[in-house]
Amino acid sequence: MKTAIISDTHGLLRPEALTCLQGCDLIIHAGDIGCPEILTQLTSIAPTHAVRGNNDLNLPWAANLPDYLTFEINSWQTLLTHDIADVPADLDSKIKLVITGHSHKPCIQWHGDCLYLNPGSAGRRRFKLPVTLALLDVSADTLTPQLVHLLDSPA
């Protein structure tokens, strides 16, 4: 199952990101979406899970978005929240995939048998951080993440 993970679009869904999302079975947005049209575009490509980020708070269109979600991807228990600071310290041992955004810093890290994935920011560049998203190949027994750089070089 090909899954795209995107975050921190802040109202900008780049053509390069749209190209990467084509053919995905599922899209996950880890918050700071920026405008409802982004979710409309994403759901026109594939089923989409999304949480609101700190910049989506107090926006009427985002009021019904959750702060965190738990769901399964191909039998992998997944926790999705915008800020890693909101991941419980006593994380349920059934959770094997934690997806966050917020920092704009991409990170793919295993903590024991749990994958922590931050796809970085796919929207406007922040400082000199890369503009990225992640693709995740999900099979019954493996998670294979890949970071995708959307722009060739830093600003």
Tab-separated table of C-alpha atoms in Angstrom:
chain	number	residue	atom	x	y	z
A	1	MET	CA	0.000	0.000	0.000
A	2	LYS	CA	1.530	3.273	-1.114
A	3	THR	CA	0.934	6.033	1.449
A	4	ALA	CA	1.922	9.681	1.130
A	5	ILE	CA	2.619	11.717	4.243
A	6	ILE	CA	2.591	15.481	3.991
A	7	SER	CA	2.634	18.277	6.543
A	8	ASP	CA	2.901	22.001	7.021
A	9	THR	CA	1.546	23.036	3.646
A	10	HIS	CA	0.396	26.372	5.136
A	11	GLY	CA	-1.979	26.964	2.217
A	12	LEU	CA	0.485	25.950	-0.515
A	13	LEU	CA	0.182	22.617	-2.301
A	14	ARG	CA	3.116	22.616	-4.698
A	15	PRO	CA	2.824	21.007	-8.158
A	16	GLU	CA	5.833	18.844	-7.226
A	17	ALA	CA	3.898	17.504	-4.231
A	18	LEU	CA	0.830	16.786	-6.366
A	19	THR	CA	3.013	14.804	-8.759
A	20	CYS	CA	4.359	12.681	-5.871
A	21	LEU	CA	0.858	12.019	-4.542
A	22	GLN	CA	-0.450	10.539	-7.778
A	23	GLY	CA	-1.041	6.806	-7.497
A	24	CYS	CA	-1.080	6.776	-3.707
A	25	ASP	CA	-3.644	4.605	-1.934
A	26	LEU	CA	-3.790	6.883	1.121
A	27	ILE	CA	-2.695	10.422	2.000
A	28	ILE	CA	-1.958	11.600	5.539
A	29	HIS	CA	-1.669	15.303	6.386
A	30	ALA	CA	-0.011	16.032	9.734
A	31	GLY	CA	-1.412	19.530	10.226
A	32	ASP	CA	-0.861	23.195	9.487
A	33	ILE	CA	-2.944	22.683	6.380
A	34	GLY	CA	-3.704	26.363	5.843
A	35	CYS	CA	-6.933	26.254	3.823
A	36	PRO	CA	-9.749	23.807	3.107
A	37	GLU	CA	-8.934	23.652	-0.611
A	38	ILE	CA	-5.807	21.641	0.219
A	39	LEU	CA	-7.911	18.892	1.785
A	40	THR	CA	-10.275	19.003	-1.196
A	41	GLN	CA	-7.338	18.490	-3.567
A	42	LEU	CA	-5.887	15.679	-1.459
A	43	THR	CA	-9.174	13.794	-1.147
A	44	SER	CA	-9.641	14.018	-4.917
A	45	ILE	CA	-6.426	11.966	-5.251
A	46	ALA	CA	-6.904	9.380	-2.471
A	47	PRO	CA	-8.636	8.866	0.882
A	48	THR	CA	-7.087	11.329	3.326
A	49	HIS	CA	-6.546	11.432	7.092
A	50	ALA	CA	-5.730	14.867	8.529
A	51	VAL	CA	-5.283	16.617	11.845
A	52	ARG	CA	-5.190	20.317	12.500
A	53	GLY	CA	-1.990	22.039	13.420
A	54	ASN	CA	-1.346	25.037	15.634
A	55	ASN	CA	-1.817	27.389	12.671
A	56	ASP	CA	-5.183	25.793	11.866
A	57	LEU	CA	-6.598	26.557	15.320
A	58	ASN	CA	-9.397	29.127	15.419
A	59	LEU	CA	-10.053	28.773	11.691
A	60	PRO	CA	-13.761	27.992	11.208
A	61	TRP	CA	-13.182	25.453	8.410
A	62	ALA	CA	-10.774	23.446	10.633
A	63	ALA	CA	-13.006	23.311	13.716
A	64	ASN	CA	-14.055	19.717	13.019
A	65	LEU	CA	-10.544	18.439	12.380
A	66	PRO	CA	-9.170	16.418	15.296
A	67	ASP	CA	-5.975	17.233	17.170
A	68	TYR	CA	-4.938	13.598	16.922
A	69	LEU	CA	-6.135	10.436	15.218
A	70	THR	CA	-5.494	6.757	15.686
A	71	PHE	CA	-6.187	4.387	12.823
A	72	GLU	CA	-4.778	1.348	11.039
A	73	ILE	CA	-2.827	1.241	7.821
A	74	ASN	CA	-2.678	-2.307	6.523
A	75	SER	CA	-2.959	-3.589	10.147
A	76	TRP	CA	-0.299	-1.150	11.472
A	77	GLN	CA	-1.677	0.869	14.396
A	78	THR	CA	-0.939	4.520	13.692
A	79	LEU	CA	-1.010	7.716	15.770
A	80	LEU	CA	-1.227	11.017	13.896
A	81	THR	CA	-0.767	14.377	15.630
A	82	HIS	CA	0.779	17.670	14.590
A	83	ASP	CA	3.357	18.205	17.340
A	84	ILE	CA	5.598	15.450	18.672
A	85	ALA	CA	5.239	17.080	22.111
A	86	ASP	CA	1.635	15.802	22.066
A	87	VAL	CA	2.661	12.150	21.686
A	88	PRO	CA	1.966	10.457	25.024
A	89	ALA	CA	5.035	9.434	27.009
A	90	ASP	CA	3.263	6.178	27.822
A	91	LEU	CA	2.476	5.387	24.186
A	92	ASP	CA	0.274	2.325	23.723
A	93	SER	CA	2.548	-0.568	22.727
A	94	LYS	CA	0.140	-1.426	19.896
A	95	ILE	CA	1.106	1.819	18.107
A	96	LYS	CA	3.810	0.999	15.560
A	97	LEU	CA	3.749	4.209	13.516
A	98	VAL	CA	3.779	7.765	14.894
A	99	ILE	CA	3.336	10.589	12.393
A	100	THR	CA	3.946	14.217	13.327
A	101	GLY	CA	4.728	17.532	11.640
A	102	HIS	CA	5.191	21.005	13.146
A	103	SER	CA	8.995	21.280	13.231
A	104	HIS	CA	9.391	21.487	9.424
A	105	LYS	CA	12.379	19.160	9.957
A	106	PRO	CA	12.044	15.799	8.225
A	107	CYS	CA	12.839	12.824	10.420
A	108	ILE	CA	12.585	9.079	9.970
A	109	GLN	CA	13.572	7.263	13.150
A	110	TRP	CA	12.901	3.866	14.664
A	111	HIS	CA	12.355	3.663	18.415
A	112	GLY	CA	12.415	-0.063	19.008
A	113	ASP	CA	9.678	-1.502	16.794
A	114	CYS	CA	7.870	1.851	16.370
A	115	LEU	CA	8.550	4.151	13.419
A	116	TYR	CA	8.457	7.896	14.135
A	117	LEU	CA	8.003	9.842	10.929
A	118	ASN	CA	7.945	13.571	10.318
A	119	PRO	CA	7.687	14.312	6.585
A	120	GLY	CA	9.021	17.851	7.006
A	121	SER	CA	7.295	20.789	5.355
A	122	ALA	CA	5.832	20.608	1.852
A	123	GLY	CA	4.676	24.241	1.858
A	124	ARG	CA	6.589	27.469	2.062
A	125	ARG	CA	10.254	27.076	2.938
A	126	ARG	CA	11.118	27.928	6.537
A	127	PHE	CA	14.620	29.211	7.091
A	128	LYS	CA	16.951	26.932	5.098
A	129	LEU	CA	15.090	23.711	5.853
A	130	PRO	CA	14.355	21.372	2.942
A	131	VAL	CA	10.918	21.197	1.311
A	132	THR	CA	9.867	17.563	1.626
A	133	LEU	CA	7.173	14.961	2.011
A	134	ALA	CA	7.405	11.242	2.710
A	135	LEU	CA	6.245	8.144	0.920
A	136	LEU	CA	5.619	5.023	2.933
A	137	ASP	CA	5.333	1.551	1.467
A	138	VAL	CA	3.168	-0.420	3.872
A	139	SER	CA	3.013	-4.195	3.626
A	140	ALA	CA	1.673	-6.704	6.125
A	141	ASP	CA	5.087	-7.094	7.772
A	142	THR	CA	7.164	-4.019	6.864
A	143	LEU	CA	7.089	-0.245	6.798
A	144	THR	CA	9.476	1.255	4.252
A	145	PRO	CA	9.702	5.065	4.457
A	146	GLN	CA	11.277	7.338	1.867
A	147	LEU	CA	11.864	11.074	2.097
A	148	VAL	CA	11.142	13.011	-1.107
A	149	HIS	CA	12.802	16.394	-1.685
A	150	LEU	CA	10.404	18.589	-3.651
A	151	LEU	CA	12.904	21.316	-4.537
A	152	ASP	CA	16.409	20.735	-5.838
A	153	SER	CA	18.362	23.063	-3.622
A	154	PRO	CA	17.910	25.151	-0.477
A	155	ALA	CA	17.103	28.849	-0.788
